[in-house]
Coordinates of C-alpha atoms and ligand atoms in Angstrom, one line a residue:
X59 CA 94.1 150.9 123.7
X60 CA 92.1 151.4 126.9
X61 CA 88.7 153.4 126.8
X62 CA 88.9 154.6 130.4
X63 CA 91.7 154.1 133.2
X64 CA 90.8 154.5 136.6
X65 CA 93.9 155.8 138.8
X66 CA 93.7 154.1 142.2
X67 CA 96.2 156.0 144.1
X68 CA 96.4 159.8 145.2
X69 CA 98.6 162.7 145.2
X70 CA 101.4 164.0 143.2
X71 CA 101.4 160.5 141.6
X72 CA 98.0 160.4 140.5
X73 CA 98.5 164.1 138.9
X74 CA 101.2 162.5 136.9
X75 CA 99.4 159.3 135.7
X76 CA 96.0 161.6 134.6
X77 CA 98.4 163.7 132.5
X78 CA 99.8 160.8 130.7
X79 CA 96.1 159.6 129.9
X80 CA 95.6 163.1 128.7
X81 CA 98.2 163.2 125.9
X82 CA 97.2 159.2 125.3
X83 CA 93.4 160.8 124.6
X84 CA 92.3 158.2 127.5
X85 CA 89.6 159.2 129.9
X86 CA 90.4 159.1 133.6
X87 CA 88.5 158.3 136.8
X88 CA 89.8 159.7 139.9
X89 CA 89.0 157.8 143.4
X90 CA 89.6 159.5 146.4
X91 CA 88.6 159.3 150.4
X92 CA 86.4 161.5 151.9
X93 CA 90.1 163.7 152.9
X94 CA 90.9 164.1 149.5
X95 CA 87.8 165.4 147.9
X96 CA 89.7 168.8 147.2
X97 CA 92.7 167.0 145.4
X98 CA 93.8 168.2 142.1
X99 CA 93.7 165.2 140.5
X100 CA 89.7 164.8 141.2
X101 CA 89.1 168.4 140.0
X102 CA 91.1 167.5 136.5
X103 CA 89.6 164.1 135.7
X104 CA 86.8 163.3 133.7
X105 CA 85.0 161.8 136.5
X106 CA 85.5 161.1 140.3
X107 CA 84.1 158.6 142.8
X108 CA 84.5 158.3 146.5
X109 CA 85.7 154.9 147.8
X110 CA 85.5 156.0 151.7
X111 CA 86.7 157.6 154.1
X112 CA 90.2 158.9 155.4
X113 CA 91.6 155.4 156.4
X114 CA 93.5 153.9 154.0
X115 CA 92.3 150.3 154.3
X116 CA 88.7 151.4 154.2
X117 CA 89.8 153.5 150.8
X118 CA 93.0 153.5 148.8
X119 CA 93.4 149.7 150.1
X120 CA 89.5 149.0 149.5
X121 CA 89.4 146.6 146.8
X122 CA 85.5 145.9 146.9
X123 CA 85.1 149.5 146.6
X124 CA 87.7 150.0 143.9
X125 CA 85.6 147.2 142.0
X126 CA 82.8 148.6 142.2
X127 CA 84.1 152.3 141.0
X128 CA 85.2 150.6 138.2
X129 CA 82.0 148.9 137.1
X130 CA 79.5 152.0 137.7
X131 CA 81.9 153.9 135.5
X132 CA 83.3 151.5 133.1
X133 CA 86.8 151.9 133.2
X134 CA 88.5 149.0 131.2
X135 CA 91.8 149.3 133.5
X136 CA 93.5 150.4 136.9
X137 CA 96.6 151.9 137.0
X138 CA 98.1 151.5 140.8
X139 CA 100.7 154.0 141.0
X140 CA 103.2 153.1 144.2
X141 CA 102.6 152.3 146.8
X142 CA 98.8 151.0 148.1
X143 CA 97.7 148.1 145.6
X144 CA 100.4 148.5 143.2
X145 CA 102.2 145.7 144.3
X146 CA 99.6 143.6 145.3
X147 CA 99.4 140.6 143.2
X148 CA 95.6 139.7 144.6
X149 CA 94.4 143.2 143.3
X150 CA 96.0 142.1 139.8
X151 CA 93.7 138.7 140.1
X152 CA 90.5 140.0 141.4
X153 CA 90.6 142.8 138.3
X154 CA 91.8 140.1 135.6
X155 CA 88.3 138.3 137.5
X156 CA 86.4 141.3 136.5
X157 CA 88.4 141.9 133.1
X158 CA 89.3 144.9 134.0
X159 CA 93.1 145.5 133.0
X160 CA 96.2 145.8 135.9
X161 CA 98.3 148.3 134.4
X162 CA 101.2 146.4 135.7
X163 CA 103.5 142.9 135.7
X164 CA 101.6 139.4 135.8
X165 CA 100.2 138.7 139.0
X166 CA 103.4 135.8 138.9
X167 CA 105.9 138.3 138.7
X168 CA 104.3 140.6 141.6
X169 CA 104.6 137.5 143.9
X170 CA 107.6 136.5 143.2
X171 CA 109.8 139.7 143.8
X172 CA 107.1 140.5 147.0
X173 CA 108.9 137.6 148.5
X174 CA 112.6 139.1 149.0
X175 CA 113.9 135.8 149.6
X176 CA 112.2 134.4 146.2
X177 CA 113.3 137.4 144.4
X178 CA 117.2 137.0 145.5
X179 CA 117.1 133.3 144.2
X180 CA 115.4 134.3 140.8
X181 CA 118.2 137.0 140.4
X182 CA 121.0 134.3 141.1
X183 CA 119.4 131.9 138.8
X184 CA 119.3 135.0 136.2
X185 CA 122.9 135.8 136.5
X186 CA 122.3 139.2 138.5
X187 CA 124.9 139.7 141.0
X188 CA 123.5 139.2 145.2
X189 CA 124.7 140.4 148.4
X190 CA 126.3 137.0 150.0
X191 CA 124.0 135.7 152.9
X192 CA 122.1 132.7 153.6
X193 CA 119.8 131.0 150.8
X194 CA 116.8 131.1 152.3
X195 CA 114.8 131.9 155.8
X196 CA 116.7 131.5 159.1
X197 CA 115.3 129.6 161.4
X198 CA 116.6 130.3 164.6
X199 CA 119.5 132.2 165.7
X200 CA 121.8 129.2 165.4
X201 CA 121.6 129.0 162.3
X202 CA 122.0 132.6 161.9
X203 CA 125.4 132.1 163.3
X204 CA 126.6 129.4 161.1
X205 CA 125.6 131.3 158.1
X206 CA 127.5 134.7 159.6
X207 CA 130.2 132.7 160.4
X208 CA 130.8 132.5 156.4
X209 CA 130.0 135.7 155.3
X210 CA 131.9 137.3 158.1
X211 CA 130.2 140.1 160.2
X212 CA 128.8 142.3 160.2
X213 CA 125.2 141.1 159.0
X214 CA 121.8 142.4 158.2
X215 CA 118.7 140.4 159.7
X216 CA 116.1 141.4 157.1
X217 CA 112.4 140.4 156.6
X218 CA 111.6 138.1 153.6
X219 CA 108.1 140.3 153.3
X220 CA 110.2 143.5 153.8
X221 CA 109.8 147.4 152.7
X222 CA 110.0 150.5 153.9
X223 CA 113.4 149.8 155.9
X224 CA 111.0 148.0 159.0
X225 CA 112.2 144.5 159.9
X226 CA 116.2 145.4 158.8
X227 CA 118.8 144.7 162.0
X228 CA 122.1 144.8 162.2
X229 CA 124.7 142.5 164.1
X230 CA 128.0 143.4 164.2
X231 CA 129.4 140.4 166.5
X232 CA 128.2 137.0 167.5
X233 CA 126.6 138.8 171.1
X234 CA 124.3 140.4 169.1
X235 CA 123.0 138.3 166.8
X236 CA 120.1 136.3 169.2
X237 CA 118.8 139.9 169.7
X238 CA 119.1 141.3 166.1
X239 CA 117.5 137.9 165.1
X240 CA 114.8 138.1 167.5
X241 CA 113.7 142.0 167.0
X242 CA 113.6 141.5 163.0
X243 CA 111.1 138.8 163.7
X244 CA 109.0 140.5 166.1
X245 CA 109.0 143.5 163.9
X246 CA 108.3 141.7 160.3
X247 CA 105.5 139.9 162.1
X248 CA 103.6 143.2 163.8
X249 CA 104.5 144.8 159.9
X250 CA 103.7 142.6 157.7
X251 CA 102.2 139.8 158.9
X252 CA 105.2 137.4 158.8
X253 CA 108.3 136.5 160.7
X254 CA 110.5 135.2 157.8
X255 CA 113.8 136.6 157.9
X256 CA 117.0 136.1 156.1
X257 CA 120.3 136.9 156.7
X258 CA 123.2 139.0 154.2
X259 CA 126.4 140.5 154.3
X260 CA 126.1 144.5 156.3
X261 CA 127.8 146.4 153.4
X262 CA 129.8 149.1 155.5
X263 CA 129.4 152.1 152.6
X264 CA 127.7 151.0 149.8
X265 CA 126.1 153.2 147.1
X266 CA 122.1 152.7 146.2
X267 CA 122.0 152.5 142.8
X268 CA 119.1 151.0 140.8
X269 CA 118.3 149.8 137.1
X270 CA 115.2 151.0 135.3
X271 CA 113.5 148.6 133.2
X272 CA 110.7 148.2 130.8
X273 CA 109.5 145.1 129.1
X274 CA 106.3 144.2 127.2
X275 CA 105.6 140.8 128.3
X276 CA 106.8 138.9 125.2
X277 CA 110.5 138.7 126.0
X278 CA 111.3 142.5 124.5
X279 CA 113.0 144.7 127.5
X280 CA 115.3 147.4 127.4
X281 CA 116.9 149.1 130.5
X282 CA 116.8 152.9 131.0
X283 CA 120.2 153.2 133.1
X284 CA 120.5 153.8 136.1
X285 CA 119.4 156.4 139.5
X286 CA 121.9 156.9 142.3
X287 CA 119.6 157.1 145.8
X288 CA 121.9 157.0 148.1
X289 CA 121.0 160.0 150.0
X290 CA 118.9 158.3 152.2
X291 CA 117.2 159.0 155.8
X292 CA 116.0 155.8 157.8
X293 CA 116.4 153.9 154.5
X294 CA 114.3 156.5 152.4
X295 CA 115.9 158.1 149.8
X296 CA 115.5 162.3 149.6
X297 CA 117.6 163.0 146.5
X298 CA 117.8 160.6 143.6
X299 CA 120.1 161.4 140.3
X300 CA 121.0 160.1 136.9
X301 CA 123.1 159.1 136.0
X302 CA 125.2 157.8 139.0
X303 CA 128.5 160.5 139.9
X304 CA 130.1 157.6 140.1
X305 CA 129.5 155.2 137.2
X306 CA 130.9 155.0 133.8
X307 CA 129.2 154.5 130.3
X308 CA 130.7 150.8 130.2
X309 CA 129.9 150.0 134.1
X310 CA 126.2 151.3 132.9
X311 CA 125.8 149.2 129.7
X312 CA 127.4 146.2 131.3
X313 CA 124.8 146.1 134.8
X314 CA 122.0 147.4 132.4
X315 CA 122.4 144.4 129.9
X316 CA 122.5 141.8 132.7
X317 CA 119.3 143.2 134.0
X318 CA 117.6 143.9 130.6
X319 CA 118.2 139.7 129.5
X320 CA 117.3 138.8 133.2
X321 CA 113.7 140.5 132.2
X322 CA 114.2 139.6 128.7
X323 CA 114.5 135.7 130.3
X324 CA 111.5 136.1 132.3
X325 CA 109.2 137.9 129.8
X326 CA 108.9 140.6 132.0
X327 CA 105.9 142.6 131.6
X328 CA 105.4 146.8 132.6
X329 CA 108.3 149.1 134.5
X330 CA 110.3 147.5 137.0
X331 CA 113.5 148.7 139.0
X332 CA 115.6 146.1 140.4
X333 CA 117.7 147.8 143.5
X334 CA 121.6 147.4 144.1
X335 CA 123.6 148.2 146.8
X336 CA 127.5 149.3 144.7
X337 CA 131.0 149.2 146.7
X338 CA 134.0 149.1 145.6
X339 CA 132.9 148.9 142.0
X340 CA 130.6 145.8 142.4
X341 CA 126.9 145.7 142.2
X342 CA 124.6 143.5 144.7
X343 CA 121.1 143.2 144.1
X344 CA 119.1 144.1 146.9
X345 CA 115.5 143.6 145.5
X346 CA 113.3 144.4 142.6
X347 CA 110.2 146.6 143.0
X348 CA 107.2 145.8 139.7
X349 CA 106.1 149.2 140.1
X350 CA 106.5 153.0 139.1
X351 CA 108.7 154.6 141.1
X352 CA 108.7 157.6 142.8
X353 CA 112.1 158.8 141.5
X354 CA 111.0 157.8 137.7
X355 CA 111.1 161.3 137.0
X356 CA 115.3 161.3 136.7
X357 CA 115.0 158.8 134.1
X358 CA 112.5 160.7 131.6
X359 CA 114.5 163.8 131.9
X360 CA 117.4 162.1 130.6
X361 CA 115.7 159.8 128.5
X362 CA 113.5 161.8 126.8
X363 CA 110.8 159.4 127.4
X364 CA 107.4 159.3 129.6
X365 CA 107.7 156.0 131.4
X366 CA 104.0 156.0 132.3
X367 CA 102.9 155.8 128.4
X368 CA 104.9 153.4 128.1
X369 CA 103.6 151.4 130.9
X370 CA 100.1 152.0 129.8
X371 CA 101.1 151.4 126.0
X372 CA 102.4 147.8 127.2
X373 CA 99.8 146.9 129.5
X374 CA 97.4 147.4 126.4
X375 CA 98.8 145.1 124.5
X376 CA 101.4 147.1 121.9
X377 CA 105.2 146.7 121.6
X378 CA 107.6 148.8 123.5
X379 CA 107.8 152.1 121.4
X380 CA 111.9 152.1 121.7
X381 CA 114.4 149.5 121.0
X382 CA 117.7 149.5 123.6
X383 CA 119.8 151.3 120.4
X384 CA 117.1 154.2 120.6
X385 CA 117.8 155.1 124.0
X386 CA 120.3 157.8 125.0
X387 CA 121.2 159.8 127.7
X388 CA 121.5 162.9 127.9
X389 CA 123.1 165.7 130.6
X390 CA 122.5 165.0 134.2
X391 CA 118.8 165.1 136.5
X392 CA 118.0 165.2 140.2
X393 CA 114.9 165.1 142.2
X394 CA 114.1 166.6 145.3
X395 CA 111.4 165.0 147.2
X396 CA 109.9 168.0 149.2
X397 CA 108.4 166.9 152.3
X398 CA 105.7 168.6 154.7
X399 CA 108.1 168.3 157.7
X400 CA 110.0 170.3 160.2
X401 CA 113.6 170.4 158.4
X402 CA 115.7 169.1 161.6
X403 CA 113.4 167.0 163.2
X404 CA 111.5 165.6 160.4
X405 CA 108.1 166.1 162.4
X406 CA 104.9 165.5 159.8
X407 CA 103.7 169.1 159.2
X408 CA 100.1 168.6 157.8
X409 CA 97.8 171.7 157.2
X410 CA 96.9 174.2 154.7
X411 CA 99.5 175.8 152.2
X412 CA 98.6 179.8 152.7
X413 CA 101.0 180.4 149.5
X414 CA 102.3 178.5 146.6
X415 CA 105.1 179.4 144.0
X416 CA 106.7 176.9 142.4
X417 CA 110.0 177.6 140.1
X418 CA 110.0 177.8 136.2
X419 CA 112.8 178.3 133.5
X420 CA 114.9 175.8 131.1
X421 CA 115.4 172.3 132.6
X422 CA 113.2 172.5 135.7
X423 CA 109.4 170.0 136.4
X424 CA 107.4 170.2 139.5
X425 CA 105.8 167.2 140.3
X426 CA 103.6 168.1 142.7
X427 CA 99.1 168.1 143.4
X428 CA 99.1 171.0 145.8
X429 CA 97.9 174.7 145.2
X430 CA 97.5 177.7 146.9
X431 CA 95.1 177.2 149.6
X432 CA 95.0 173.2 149.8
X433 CA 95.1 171.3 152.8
X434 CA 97.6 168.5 153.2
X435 CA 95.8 165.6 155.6
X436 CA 97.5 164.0 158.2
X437 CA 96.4 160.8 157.1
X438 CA 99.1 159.8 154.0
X439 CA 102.4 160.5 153.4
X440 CA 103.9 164.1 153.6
X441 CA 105.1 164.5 150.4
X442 CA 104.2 168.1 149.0
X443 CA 105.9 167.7 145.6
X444 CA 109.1 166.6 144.1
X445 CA 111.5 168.9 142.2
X446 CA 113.4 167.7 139.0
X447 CA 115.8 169.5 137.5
X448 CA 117.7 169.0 134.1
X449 CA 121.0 170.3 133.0
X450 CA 123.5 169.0 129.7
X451 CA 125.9 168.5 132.5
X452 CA 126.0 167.7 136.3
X453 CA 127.5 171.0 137.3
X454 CA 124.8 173.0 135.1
X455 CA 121.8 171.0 136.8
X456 CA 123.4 171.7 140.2
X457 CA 123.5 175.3 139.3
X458 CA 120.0 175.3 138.1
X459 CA 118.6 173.3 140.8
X460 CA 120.3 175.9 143.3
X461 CA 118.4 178.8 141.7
X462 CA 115.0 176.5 141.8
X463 CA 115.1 175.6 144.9
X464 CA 115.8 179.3 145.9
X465 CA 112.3 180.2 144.1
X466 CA 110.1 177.8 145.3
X467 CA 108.2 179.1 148.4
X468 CA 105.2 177.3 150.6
X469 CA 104.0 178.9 153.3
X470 CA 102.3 178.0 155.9
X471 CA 103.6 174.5 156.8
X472 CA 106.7 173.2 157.4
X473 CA 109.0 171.8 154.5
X474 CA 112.0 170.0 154.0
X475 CA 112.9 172.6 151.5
X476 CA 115.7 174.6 154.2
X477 CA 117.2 170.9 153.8
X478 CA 117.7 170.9 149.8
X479 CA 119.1 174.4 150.0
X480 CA 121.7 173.4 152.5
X481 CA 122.7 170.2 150.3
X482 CA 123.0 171.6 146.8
X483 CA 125.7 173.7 148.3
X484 CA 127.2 171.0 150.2
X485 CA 131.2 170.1 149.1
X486 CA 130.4 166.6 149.1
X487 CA 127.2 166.7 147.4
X488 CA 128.9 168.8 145.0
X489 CA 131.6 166.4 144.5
X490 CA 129.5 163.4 144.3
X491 CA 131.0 161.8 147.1
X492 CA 128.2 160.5 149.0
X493 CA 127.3 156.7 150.1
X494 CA 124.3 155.7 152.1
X495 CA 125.0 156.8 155.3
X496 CA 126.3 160.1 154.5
X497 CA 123.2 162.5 154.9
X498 CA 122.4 160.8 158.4
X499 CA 125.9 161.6 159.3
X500 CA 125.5 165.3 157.8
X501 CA 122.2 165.7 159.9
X502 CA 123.4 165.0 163.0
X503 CA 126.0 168.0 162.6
X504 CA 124.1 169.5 160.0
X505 CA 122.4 171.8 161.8
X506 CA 119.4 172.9 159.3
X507 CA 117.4 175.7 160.6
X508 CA 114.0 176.4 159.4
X509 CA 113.0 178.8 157.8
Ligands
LIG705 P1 113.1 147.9 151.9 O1 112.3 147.1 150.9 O2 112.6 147.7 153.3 O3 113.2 149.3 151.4 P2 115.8 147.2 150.8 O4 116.2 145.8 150.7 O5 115.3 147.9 149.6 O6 114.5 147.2 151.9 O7 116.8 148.1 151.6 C1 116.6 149.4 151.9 C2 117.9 150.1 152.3 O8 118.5 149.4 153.4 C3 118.9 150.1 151.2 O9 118.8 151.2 150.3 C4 120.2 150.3 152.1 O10 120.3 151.6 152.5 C5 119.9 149.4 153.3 N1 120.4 148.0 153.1 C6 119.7 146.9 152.6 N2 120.5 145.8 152.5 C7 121.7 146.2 153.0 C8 123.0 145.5 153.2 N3 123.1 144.2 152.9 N4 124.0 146.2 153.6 C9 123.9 147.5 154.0 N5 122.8 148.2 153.8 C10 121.7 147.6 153.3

């Protein structure tokens, strides 16, 4: 097992990973920028360094400086988190350089699901189910139109290097296709650097729903089910659940076991969740992220177990701690993630939080770095904390989550919390009957007030 891990990341997420290492009797660096020397996590860690200041690429994307924390305080390994480095395959080589230990996939692995258009061959070859579309990149919008013109419209024009929902168009005739081809390209360059785009099938209302997965490197993997995102806004997800209101136990097992051999196949190594867009009871892999995600949460409430352990169990070297026959699911979770935002216009509402109270009881985890007094920095992302809430069934975690939400109070900013009151009430929400689209639709009559 690892002497000391050093947690390259920040926020909530880095709260959650120092806990784990906690209970695992590991010690724990925390980095942080010169806007985060008041976080939580460098308070609770054993020790703290500062990589630089409030700009990410001169701190949480620093890897000289990351490095460099890791040798003056000798931590034998780096967990990532999301997001940042954590799916950065040359972060993975320049540590295994230094032999310091990538809590994470191989470096292989990283690459090859970075590249969307590598990953969607992989999965074919694997026997996981795609999204029709053209095999490769496009090269012009010619080609683009040959390709739609056997698929059908409408199409998606997404970026090989994709994430975060930049570099996605849609055309939804011929006309619009040069255009839709042409601003996916400018925008995947300016993002990320490159203009690769492919082409795929526009599902009208598909479902999100993705597979967790854990392997250990030496062909052993077992899936964790499943997490419904499909409450999405601009391609983000806000509430995630397990399992899925609208899969089965047999629809589970059977998506689960194709993706648990495909990793099995490929001697997959750490947590993974490979993405599917569902309609019409068919799945249609999207992509695969080799990460924690931020939605894990869902999965250990039903699961019963601490997918970060795991992750740092594996990435030491031992065998998974559960075979596929040891996992169970039980009753029903959802996450909220609460934002630091205006609630109708989704405005970034950095500042400091003048109260805190966060709710309690059976069945309810806050996931969340801020206190009383602490100052969110309009550098990163605005996520205050996430909300996860357990019940034996999906209409007892909806009645609990009602009550939580009603409890939990932060003042002094604004939050998206007015929105997660106004959902869990919602007929549809209640019902399950939501597909990706649906909460855009909702906010446009929505209405939310603040509060
Ligand atoms: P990113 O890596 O940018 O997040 P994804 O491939 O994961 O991109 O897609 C993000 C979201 O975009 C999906 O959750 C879904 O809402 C939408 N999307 C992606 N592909 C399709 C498609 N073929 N049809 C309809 N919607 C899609």
């Amino acid at each position: 097992m690892f002497d000391k891990i050093l947690i390259a990341n920040r926020g909530e997420i880095a709260l959650r990973i120092l806990r784990a290492c906690k209970e695992l009797g590991i010690a724990t660096v925390a980095v942080h920028s010169t806007a985060d020397a008041n976080a939580m996590s460098v308070r609770l860690a054993d020790e703290s360094v500062c990589i630089g200041p409030p700009l990410v690429r001169e701190s949480y994307l620093n890897i000289p400086a990351l490095i460099a924390a890791c040798e003056i305080t000798g931590a034998d390994a780096v967990h990532p988190g999301y997001g940042f480095l954590s799916e950065n395959a040359n972060f993975a080589d320049v540590l295994a350089e230094h032999r310091i230990a990538f809590i994470g996939p191989k470096a292989e692995h990283i690459r090859l699901m970075g590249d969307k258009i590598e990953a969607k061959r992989t999965a074919l070859r694997l026997g996981i189910p795609c999204v029709p579309g053209s095999e490769g990149g496009i090269a012009d919008p010619a080609e683009a139109l040959r390709v739609a013109g056997e698929i059908g419209f409408p199409v998606l024009i997404k970026a090989a290097a994709g994430g975060g929902g930049r570099g996605m168009k849609i055309a939804r005739s011929a006309k619009d296709l040069t255009y839709a081809v042409q601003t996916a390209q400018t925008e995947a360059k300016a993002a990320f650097g490159d203009d690769t785009v492919y082409i795929e099938k526009y599902l009208e209302k598909p479902r999100h729903i993705e597979i967790q997965v854990i392997g250990d490197g030496r062909g052993n993997a077992v899936h964790l089910g499943e997490r419904d995102c499909s409450l999405q806004r601009r391609h983000q997800t806000v509430w995630e659940e397990s399992p899925s209101p609208v899969l089965d136990s047999a629809a589970r097992n059977r998506i689960g076991e194709i993706v648990a051999n495909a990793m099995r196949e490929i001697a997959y190594e750490g947590v993974g969740t490979v993405e599917f867009l569902y309609e019409n009871g068919q799945f249609y892999f999207i992509e695969m992220n080799t990460r924690i995600q931020v939605e894990h949460p869902v999965t250990e409430m039903i699961t019963g177990i601490d997918l970060v352990i795991e992750q740092i169990r594996v990435a030491a070297g031992s065998p998974l701690s559960v075979t596929q026959e040891d996992i169970h699911f039980n009753g029903h979770a959802v996450e909220c993630r609460i934002n630091a935002e205006h609630p109708q216009t989704f405005r970034p509402s950095p500042g400091q939080i003048s109260y805190f109270h966060t709710p309690g009881g059976l069945g309810v985890r806050v996931d969340s770095a801020a206190y009383q007094g602490y100052t969110i920095p309009p550098h990163y992302d605005s996520l205050v904390g996430k909300l996860i809430v357990h019940g034996r069934n999906r209409t007892e975690c909806l009645m609990r989550l009602r009550r939580a939400i009603d409890e939990f109070v932060v003042d002094g900013i604004d939050t998206t919390l007015p929105l997660f009151r106004n959902l869990v009430r919602n007929p549809d929400i209640q019902d399950g009957m939501y597909d990706i689209h649906w909460l855009e639709n909702h906010l446009k009559t929505g209405g939310i007030e603040p509060e």
